[in-house]
Amino acid sequence: MNVKFDVSRIRKDFPVLTQKVYGKPLVYLDNGATTQKPLSVINCINNFYLSRNSSIHRGLHYLSEQATEAYENAREIVKEFINARYSHEVIFTSGTTGSINGIALSFGEKYIHEGDEIVITAMEHHSNIVPWQMLCERKNANLKIIPFSDDGELLLDEFDKLLTPQTKIVAVIHVSNSLGTVNPVEDIIRKSHQRNVPVLIDGAQSVQHLDVDVQKLDCDFFVFSGHKIYGPTGIGILYGKEKWLEDLQPFHGGGEMVAEVTFEKTTYNELPFKFEAGTTNYIAAIALGEALKYVSSIGKEGIAAYESELLEYATKKIKDLGDIKIYGTAKNKISILSFIIGNINPYDAGMIFDKMGVAVRTGTHCAQPVMHRYNIDGTIRASLAMYNTKQEIDILCEAIEKAKSMLA
Ligand code: PMP
C-alpha cells in the first residue's frame, strides 16, 4: 500500500463524516450512490457564489471573465484527469444519465436505422439501458445483451456472437454498480473496433476507483458523474473522440451552442460549445475540477490500493459471519459488496443498519435486470470509498449480526 495514504487525514477533509446519526457515529457506505464532498469542493462552491458568480462566455466584464477562465480551467483538469487528447473532447453535461441520453439521441439520429443492433450488457445501470431502448423503439432497432456468469463476469464468447454487420454501437458499464465487477472493456473495445463499431463506456463507477486513460482505452465515448467522484451533483462529463463530436449533431439547441442564427438557418458553434447549450451548471463544473484536483493530490494509485485492501478485509469478515450470500464474486472487482443475509429481506436489514448509523443502499440499485438474472428482489449494497475504514467495516458486521438476531 502507498505509505503516503493516510485515511485519518483524508477523513478530516470531509466534515459530514464526523456527525452522529441516532446518537451513533455515521458509517457512510453508500458511496456508489453518491460520495461526500471534501472541504475544498464545498469552499469552492461557496466562494464562487460569494465573490465570483457571473455567467460564463457571455460578458466582457471582470466577473464574467473570471468565471469563464475557471470553467475552461476545469475542462483542462478533466482532460488531464482522463488523459483526453484535446480539452474540446470534454463536454460538461448534467451527469452520466445526461451524457448517455445525449449520445443515444445524436448518434441514434444519424446512425441507427431499422433492423440495426445496439449491444449492451446484462449488468447495466438503467441509465445505460433505457435511452438505448427508447432509441430502438423510435428507430425499430434491436437491443442485444451480453450475458454474465454467476460470478458476475461477462461472457465474452457470447459477445463475439452478438457482434454482427447490424451492430452499430456497443455501450458497456465499466464497473458494475450492483456487483463491483470491473469489465474487460479493453477487449470489448478492441473487438468492436475490428468491426468498425464505436464503443461508449459508462464510467460512473470506475473513474473514482481506477486510473482511467481514455486514449489508452481507445473508447469512442466515456461518461461519468461529478457527484460520484467527490464533486457536486448536477454536473457530469461526456468525453468523445474529436472525430465523433465533429461528426454528430448537437443533442440540445439553444444559446451558446450556435455560431449564427437566422430564421432560415442556424450554424453551430465549434467544439466543445456545440454540445453545451444554455447556461451550464458552471459552478458545479468548476467544483468538479476542484474534486479531481483533490483526488489527484491523494493519488489514484494509493486510493486503488487502499480500497482494494478494504474490500478484501470486508469480504472476508462478512463471509466469516456465515449465512451470507455475496452477489458479485468476479476475479476483477472493486469496492462494492452486494449481499443478502440468510432469508432476511434487504429492506428490513437496511432499516436496522440505519438505526445503528450505517448507511447502505438496499434494493435493486437501478439494475433490475441484474436482480432478475439472480432471481432475487434486491440486495444490501455496501459501497466503499477512500475515506472508509476497517473500523467502519467492523461496525457494518455488528449491524449484520444485529439484523440476524432480530430478523432471522
Ligand atoms: N451508471 C452507473 C454505473 C451508475 O452507478 C449510475 C449512478 N448510480 C449511473 C449510471 C447514473 O448516474 P447519474 O444518476 O449520476 O446520472
Coordinates of C-alpha atoms and ligand atoms in Angstrom, one line a residue:
M1 CA 0.0 0.0 0.0
N2 CA 1.1 3.6 -0.7
V3 CA 2.7 4.7 2.6
K4 CA 1.6 8.3 2.0
F5 CA -2.1 7.2 2.0
D6 CA -3.4 8.4 5.4
V7 CA -7.1 7.8 5.9
S8 CA -7.4 9.7 9.1
R9 CA -6.0 12.8 7.4
I10 CA -8.4 12.3 4.5
R11 CA -11.4 12.0 6.8
K12 CA -10.6 15.4 8.2
D13 CA -11.3 16.9 4.8
F14 CA -14.9 15.5 4.9
P15 CA -16.8 17.3 7.7
V16 CA -20.0 15.4 7.0
L17 CA -18.4 12.2 8.2
T18 CA -17.9 13.4 11.7
Q19 CA -21.6 13.6 12.6
K20 CA -23.6 11.2 14.6
V21 CA -27.0 9.8 13.5
Y22 CA -29.4 8.5 16.1
G23 CA -26.5 9.1 18.6
K24 CA -24.2 6.7 16.7
P25 CA -21.2 7.7 14.6
L26 CA -22.2 7.9 10.9
V27 CA -20.8 5.0 8.9
Y28 CA -21.3 6.1 5.3
L29 CA -21.2 3.1 3.0
D30 CA -23.4 4.4 0.2
N31 CA -20.7 5.8 -2.0
G32 CA -21.9 4.0 -5.1
A33 CA -25.0 6.2 -4.9
T34 CA -23.1 9.4 -4.2
T35 CA -19.8 10.4 -2.5
Q36 CA -19.4 13.0 0.2
K37 CA -17.5 16.2 -0.7
P38 CA -14.2 17.4 0.7
L39 CA -13.9 21.0 2.1
S40 CA -12.0 22.2 -0.9
V41 CA -15.1 21.4 -3.1
I42 CA -17.6 22.9 -0.7
N43 CA -15.4 26.0 -0.2
C44 CA -15.0 26.4 -4.0
I45 CA -18.8 26.5 -4.5
N46 CA -19.3 28.8 -1.6
N47 CA -16.5 31.2 -2.6
F48 CA -17.7 31.3 -6.2
Y49 CA -21.2 32.4 -5.2
L50 CA -19.8 34.8 -2.6
S51 CA -17.4 36.7 -4.9
R52 CA -17.1 35.5 -8.5
N53 CA -20.5 34.4 -9.7
S54 CA -21.2 35.5 -13.3
S55 CA -22.5 34.0 -16.5
I56 CA -19.7 32.4 -18.5
H57 CA -18.6 33.0 -22.1
R58 CA -21.1 35.9 -22.4
G59 CA -19.9 39.0 -20.6
L60 CA -16.8 41.1 -21.2
H61 CA -16.7 42.3 -17.6
Y62 CA -14.3 41.2 -14.9
L63 CA -16.5 38.7 -13.1
S64 CA -17.6 37.0 -16.3
E65 CA -14.0 36.7 -17.4
Q66 CA -13.0 35.2 -14.1
A67 CA -15.9 32.7 -14.2
T68 CA -15.1 31.7 -17.8
E69 CA -11.5 31.2 -17.1
A70 CA -12.3 29.0 -14.1
Y71 CA -14.8 27.0 -16.1
E72 CA -12.3 26.4 -19.0
N73 CA -9.6 25.6 -16.5
A74 CA -11.9 22.9 -15.0
R75 CA -12.3 21.4 -18.5
E76 CA -8.5 21.3 -18.7
I77 CA -8.4 19.5 -15.4
V78 CA -10.9 16.9 -16.6
K79 CA -8.9 16.5 -19.8
E80 CA -5.7 15.8 -17.8
F81 CA -7.6 13.5 -15.4
I82 CA -8.8 11.1 -18.0
N83 CA -6.0 11.8 -20.4
A84 CA -8.1 13.0 -23.3
R85 CA -6.1 14.2 -26.4
Y86 CA -7.9 17.6 -26.5
S87 CA -9.8 19.6 -24.0
H88 CA -12.5 20.2 -26.6
E89 CA -13.3 16.5 -26.4
V90 CA -14.6 17.1 -22.8
I91 CA -18.2 18.2 -22.7
F92 CA -19.9 19.3 -19.5
T93 CA -23.3 17.7 -19.1
S94 CA -25.7 17.2 -16.2
G95 CA -24.3 13.7 -15.4
T96 CA -23.8 10.2 -16.7
T97 CA -27.5 10.0 -17.5
G98 CA -27.4 13.2 -19.4
S99 CA -24.3 12.1 -21.3
I100 CA -25.8 8.7 -22.4
N101 CA -29.1 10.2 -23.4
G102 CA -27.2 12.8 -25.5
I103 CA -25.2 10.2 -27.4
A104 CA -28.3 8.0 -27.8
L105 CA -30.0 10.9 -29.4
S106 CA -27.2 12.3 -31.6
F107 CA -25.7 9.0 -32.6
G108 CA -29.0 7.4 -32.9
E109 CA -30.5 10.1 -35.1
K110 CA -27.6 9.7 -37.6
Y111 CA -26.6 6.1 -37.5
I112 CA -29.4 3.9 -36.2
H113 CA -31.9 2.6 -38.7
E114 CA -34.5 -0.1 -38.9
G115 CA -33.0 -3.5 -38.1
D116 CA -29.8 -2.2 -36.6
E117 CA -28.4 -3.5 -33.4
I118 CA -27.1 -1.9 -30.2
V119 CA -25.1 -4.1 -27.8
I120 CA -25.1 -3.5 -24.1
T121 CA -24.5 -5.9 -21.1
A122 CA -26.9 -7.6 -18.7
M123 CA -25.4 -5.7 -15.8
E124 CA -26.1 -2.1 -17.0
H125 CA -27.5 0.6 -14.8
H126 CA -30.9 1.7 -16.0
S127 CA -29.2 4.8 -17.4
N128 CA -27.4 2.7 -20.0
I129 CA -30.5 0.6 -20.9
V130 CA -33.5 2.9 -21.2
P131 CA -32.0 5.6 -23.5
W132 CA -31.0 2.8 -26.0
Q133 CA -34.4 1.1 -25.6
M134 CA -36.1 4.4 -26.4
L135 CA -33.9 4.8 -29.4
C136 CA -34.7 1.2 -30.5
E137 CA -38.4 2.0 -30.2
R138 CA -38.0 5.2 -32.3
K139 CA -36.0 3.5 -35.0
N140 CA -37.3 -0.1 -34.9
A141 CA -33.8 -1.3 -34.0
N142 CA -32.8 -4.1 -31.6
L143 CA -31.1 -4.2 -28.3
K144 CA -28.7 -7.2 -27.8
I145 CA -27.5 -8.2 -24.4
I146 CA -24.1 -9.7 -23.3
P147 CA -24.9 -12.1 -20.5
F148 CA -22.8 -12.7 -17.4
S149 CA -21.8 -15.7 -15.3
D150 CA -23.0 -16.5 -11.7
D151 CA -19.8 -14.8 -10.5
G152 CA -20.8 -11.6 -12.4
E153 CA -18.3 -11.9 -15.2
L154 CA -19.3 -11.0 -18.8
L155 CA -19.4 -14.0 -21.2
L156 CA -17.1 -12.7 -23.9
D157 CA -17.7 -15.6 -26.2
E158 CA -21.3 -14.6 -26.3
F159 CA -20.2 -11.1 -27.1
D160 CA -18.3 -12.4 -30.1
K161 CA -21.5 -13.9 -31.3
L162 CA -23.5 -10.8 -30.8
L163 CA -21.3 -8.6 -33.0
T164 CA -22.9 -8.7 -36.4
P165 CA -22.9 -6.5 -39.5
Q166 CA -26.0 -4.9 -38.0
T167 CA -24.2 -3.8 -34.8
K168 CA -23.9 0.0 -34.8
I169 CA -22.7 0.8 -31.3
V170 CA -21.7 -1.0 -28.1
A171 CA -22.4 0.6 -24.7
V172 CA -20.8 -1.0 -21.7
I173 CA -20.7 -0.4 -17.9
H174 CA -17.0 -0.2 -16.9
V175 CA -17.6 -1.2 -13.2
S176 CA -20.9 -2.7 -12.2
N177 CA -22.7 -0.6 -9.6
S178 CA -24.5 -3.6 -8.3
L179 CA -21.8 -6.3 -8.4
G180 CA -18.5 -4.4 -8.4
T181 CA -17.2 -6.3 -11.5
V182 CA -14.5 -4.5 -13.4
N183 CA -15.4 -5.4 -17.0
P184 CA -12.7 -6.2 -19.6
V185 CA -13.6 -3.1 -21.6
E186 CA -10.2 -3.1 -23.4
D187 CA -11.2 -6.4 -25.0
I188 CA -14.7 -5.2 -25.9
I189 CA -13.3 -2.0 -27.4
R190 CA -10.7 -3.9 -29.5
K191 CA -13.2 -6.5 -30.7
S192 CA -15.7 -3.8 -31.6
H193 CA -13.2 -1.7 -33.4
Q194 CA -12.1 -4.7 -35.5
R195 CA -15.6 -4.3 -36.9
N196 CA -15.6 -0.5 -37.0
V197 CA -18.2 -0.4 -34.2
P198 CA -17.8 2.5 -31.8
V199 CA -17.9 1.9 -28.0
L200 CA -19.4 4.0 -25.2
I201 CA -18.1 3.3 -21.7
D202 CA -20.2 4.1 -18.7
G203 CA -17.5 5.2 -16.2
A204 CA -19.9 6.3 -13.4
Q205 CA -18.4 3.7 -11.0
S206 CA -14.9 3.4 -12.4
V207 CA -13.3 6.8 -12.7
Q208 CA -13.3 7.3 -8.9
H209 CA -11.5 4.0 -8.3
L210 CA -9.4 3.2 -11.3
D211 CA -6.8 5.2 -13.3
V212 CA -8.8 5.9 -16.4
D213 CA -6.9 6.8 -19.6
V214 CA -9.3 7.3 -22.5
Q215 CA -6.6 7.3 -25.1
K216 CA -5.2 4.0 -23.8
L217 CA -8.7 2.5 -23.7
D218 CA -9.3 3.9 -27.1
C219 CA -13.0 4.2 -26.3
D220 CA -15.1 6.5 -28.5
F221 CA -17.2 7.9 -25.6
F222 CA -16.6 7.8 -21.9
V223 CA -19.1 9.2 -19.5
F224 CA -19.3 9.9 -15.7
S225 CA -20.9 11.9 -13.0
G226 CA -19.3 14.6 -10.8
H227 CA -21.2 13.6 -7.6
K228 CA -19.7 10.1 -7.5
I229 CA -16.2 11.4 -7.6
Y230 CA -16.4 13.8 -4.6
G231 CA -17.7 16.6 -6.8
P232 CA -21.1 18.3 -6.8
T233 CA -24.4 17.0 -8.2
G234 CA -25.8 18.2 -11.5
I235 CA -22.6 18.0 -13.4
G236 CA -21.1 15.2 -15.5
I237 CA -18.8 14.5 -18.3
L238 CA -19.2 13.3 -21.9
Y239 CA -15.9 12.6 -23.4
G240 CA -16.0 11.9 -27.1
K241 CA -13.3 11.4 -29.6
E242 CA -12.9 14.6 -31.7
K243 CA -13.9 12.8 -34.9
W244 CA -17.3 11.7 -33.4
L245 CA -18.0 15.1 -31.8
E246 CA -17.3 16.8 -35.0
D247 CA -19.4 14.4 -36.9
L248 CA -22.5 14.3 -34.6
Q249 CA -25.2 16.9 -34.4
P250 CA -25.9 18.6 -31.1
F251 CA -28.5 17.0 -28.8
H252 CA -29.7 20.3 -27.3
G253 CA -30.4 23.5 -29.1
G254 CA -30.2 27.0 -27.5
G255 CA -27.9 29.8 -26.6
E256 CA -24.1 29.4 -26.7
M257 CA -24.1 26.3 -29.0
V258 CA -24.6 28.4 -32.1
A259 CA -22.4 30.4 -34.5
E260 CA -25.1 32.2 -36.4
V261 CA -28.9 32.1 -36.1
T262 CA -31.3 33.4 -38.7
F263 CA -34.9 32.2 -39.1
E264 CA -33.7 30.4 -42.3
K265 CA -30.8 28.5 -40.9
T266 CA -28.6 28.1 -37.8
T267 CA -24.9 27.2 -37.8
Y268 CA -23.3 25.6 -34.8
N269 CA -20.5 26.7 -32.6
E270 CA -17.2 24.9 -32.5
L271 CA -16.3 22.1 -30.1
P272 CA -16.9 21.8 -27.2
F273 CA -19.6 24.6 -27.1
K274 CA -21.7 22.9 -29.8
F275 CA -22.8 20.4 -27.1
E276 CA -23.2 22.9 -24.3
A277 CA -26.5 24.7 -25.0
G278 CA -27.8 27.2 -22.5
T279 CA -26.3 28.2 -19.2
T280 CA -24.5 25.2 -17.9
N281 CA -24.0 24.3 -14.3
Y282 CA -20.7 26.1 -14.5
I283 CA -20.1 26.5 -10.8
A284 CA -20.5 22.7 -10.4
A285 CA -18.1 22.2 -13.3
I286 CA -15.5 24.4 -11.6
A287 CA -16.1 22.5 -8.3
L288 CA -15.7 19.2 -10.2
G289 CA -12.3 20.4 -11.3
E290 CA -11.5 21.0 -7.6
A291 CA -12.7 17.5 -6.7
L292 CA -10.5 15.9 -9.4
K293 CA -7.6 18.0 -8.1
Y294 CA -8.3 16.6 -4.7
V295 CA -8.3 13.0 -5.9
S296 CA -5.0 13.6 -7.8
S297 CA -3.5 15.1 -4.7
I298 CA -4.3 11.9 -2.8
G299 CA -3.1 9.8 -5.7
K300 CA -5.1 7.4 -7.8
E301 CA -2.7 4.6 -7.1
G302 CA -2.8 5.0 -3.3
I303 CA -6.6 5.2 -3.4
A304 CA -6.9 2.0 -5.5
A305 CA -4.5 0.1 -3.2
Y306 CA -6.3 1.2 -0.1
E307 CA -9.8 0.5 -1.4
S308 CA -8.7 -3.0 -2.6
E309 CA -7.3 -3.7 0.9
L310 CA -10.6 -2.5 2.4
L311 CA -12.7 -4.6 0.1
E312 CA -10.6 -7.7 0.8
Y313 CA -11.0 -7.1 4.6
A314 CA -14.7 -6.5 4.3
T315 CA -15.3 -9.6 2.0
K316 CA -13.5 -11.9 4.4
K317 CA -15.2 -10.5 7.5
I318 CA -18.6 -10.6 6.1
K319 CA -18.2 -14.2 4.7
D320 CA -16.9 -15.3 8.1
L321 CA -20.2 -14.2 9.7
G322 CA -21.9 -17.1 7.9
D323 CA -25.2 -17.4 6.3
I324 CA -24.4 -14.5 3.9
K325 CA -24.6 -14.7 0.1
I326 CA -22.4 -12.3 -1.8
Y327 CA -23.5 -11.3 -5.3
G328 CA -20.6 -10.3 -7.5
T329 CA -17.6 -12.5 -7.0
A330 CA -15.7 -11.7 -10.1
K331 CA -11.9 -12.0 -10.0
N332 CA -11.5 -8.4 -11.0
K333 CA -13.9 -6.4 -8.8
I334 CA -13.7 -3.3 -6.7
S335 CA -15.3 -1.5 -3.8
I336 CA -18.8 -2.9 -3.9
L337 CA -20.2 -5.6 -1.7
S338 CA -23.7 -6.7 -2.6
F339 CA -25.2 -9.4 -0.3
I340 CA -28.2 -11.0 1.3
I341 CA -28.3 -12.2 4.9
G342 CA -30.0 -15.6 5.1
N343 CA -33.6 -15.2 4.1
I344 CA -33.8 -11.7 5.5
N345 CA -35.4 -9.0 3.3
P346 CA -32.7 -6.5 2.4
Y347 CA -35.1 -3.6 3.2
D348 CA -35.7 -4.8 6.7
A349 CA -32.0 -5.3 7.3
G350 CA -31.3 -1.8 5.9
M351 CA -33.7 -0.3 8.4
I352 CA -31.8 -1.9 11.3
F353 CA -28.5 -0.8 9.9
D354 CA -29.8 2.7 9.6
K355 CA -30.6 2.8 13.3
M356 CA -27.0 1.8 14.0
G357 CA -25.7 4.7 11.9
V358 CA -24.8 2.5 9.0
A359 CA -25.8 4.0 5.6
V360 CA -26.1 1.3 2.9
R361 CA -28.3 1.0 -0.2
T362 CA -30.9 -1.7 -0.3
G363 CA -32.9 -2.7 -3.3
T364 CA -32.2 -3.2 -7.0
H365 CA -29.6 -0.4 -7.4
C366 CA -31.2 0.8 -10.6
A367 CA -30.1 -2.5 -12.1
Q368 CA -33.3 -4.6 -12.1
P369 CA -32.1 -7.0 -14.9
V370 CA -29.2 -8.0 -12.6
M371 CA -31.7 -8.9 -9.9
H372 CA -33.8 -10.8 -12.4
R373 CA -30.6 -12.7 -13.5
Y374 CA -30.2 -14.0 -9.9
N375 CA -33.9 -14.3 -9.4
I376 CA -33.8 -12.0 -6.3
D377 CA -35.7 -8.9 -5.3
G378 CA -32.7 -6.9 -4.3
T379 CA -29.5 -6.9 -2.2
I380 CA -27.9 -4.9 0.5
R381 CA -25.1 -2.9 -1.0
A382 CA -22.1 -1.5 0.9
S383 CA -20.0 0.6 -1.5
L384 CA -16.7 1.8 -0.2
A385 CA -14.7 5.0 -0.8
M386 CA -11.2 6.1 0.1
Y387 CA -12.4 7.6 3.4
N388 CA -13.9 4.4 4.8
T389 CA -12.0 2.4 7.4
K390 CA -11.7 -1.1 8.7
Q391 CA -13.4 0.0 12.0
E392 CA -16.4 1.0 9.9
I393 CA -16.4 -2.4 8.3
D394 CA -16.4 -3.9 11.8
I395 CA -19.5 -1.8 12.7
L396 CA -21.2 -3.0 9.5
C397 CA -20.5 -6.5 10.7
E398 CA -22.1 -5.7 14.0
A399 CA -25.1 -4.4 12.2
I400 CA -25.4 -7.6 10.2
E401 CA -25.3 -9.6 13.4
K402 CA -27.9 -7.4 15.0
A403 CA -30.2 -7.8 11.9
K404 CA -29.7 -11.6 12.1
S405 CA -30.6 -11.7 15.8
M406 CA -33.7 -9.6 15.3
L407 CA -35.0 -10.9 12.0
A408 CA -33.8 -14.4 11.3
Ligands
PMP1 N1 -24.3 4.3 -14.5 C1 -23.8 3.7 -13.3 C2 -22.9 2.6 -13.4 C3 -24.2 4.3 -12.1 O1 -23.8 3.7 -11.0 C4 -25.0 5.4 -12.1 C5 -25.5 6.0 -10.8 N2 -25.9 5.1 -9.8 C6 -25.4 6.0 -13.3 C7 -25.1 5.4 -14.5 C8 -26.3 7.2 -13.3 O2 -25.6 8.3 -12.8 P1 -26.4 9.7 -12.6 O3 -27.6 9.4 -11.8 O4 -25.3 10.5 -11.8 O5 -26.6 10.2 -13.9

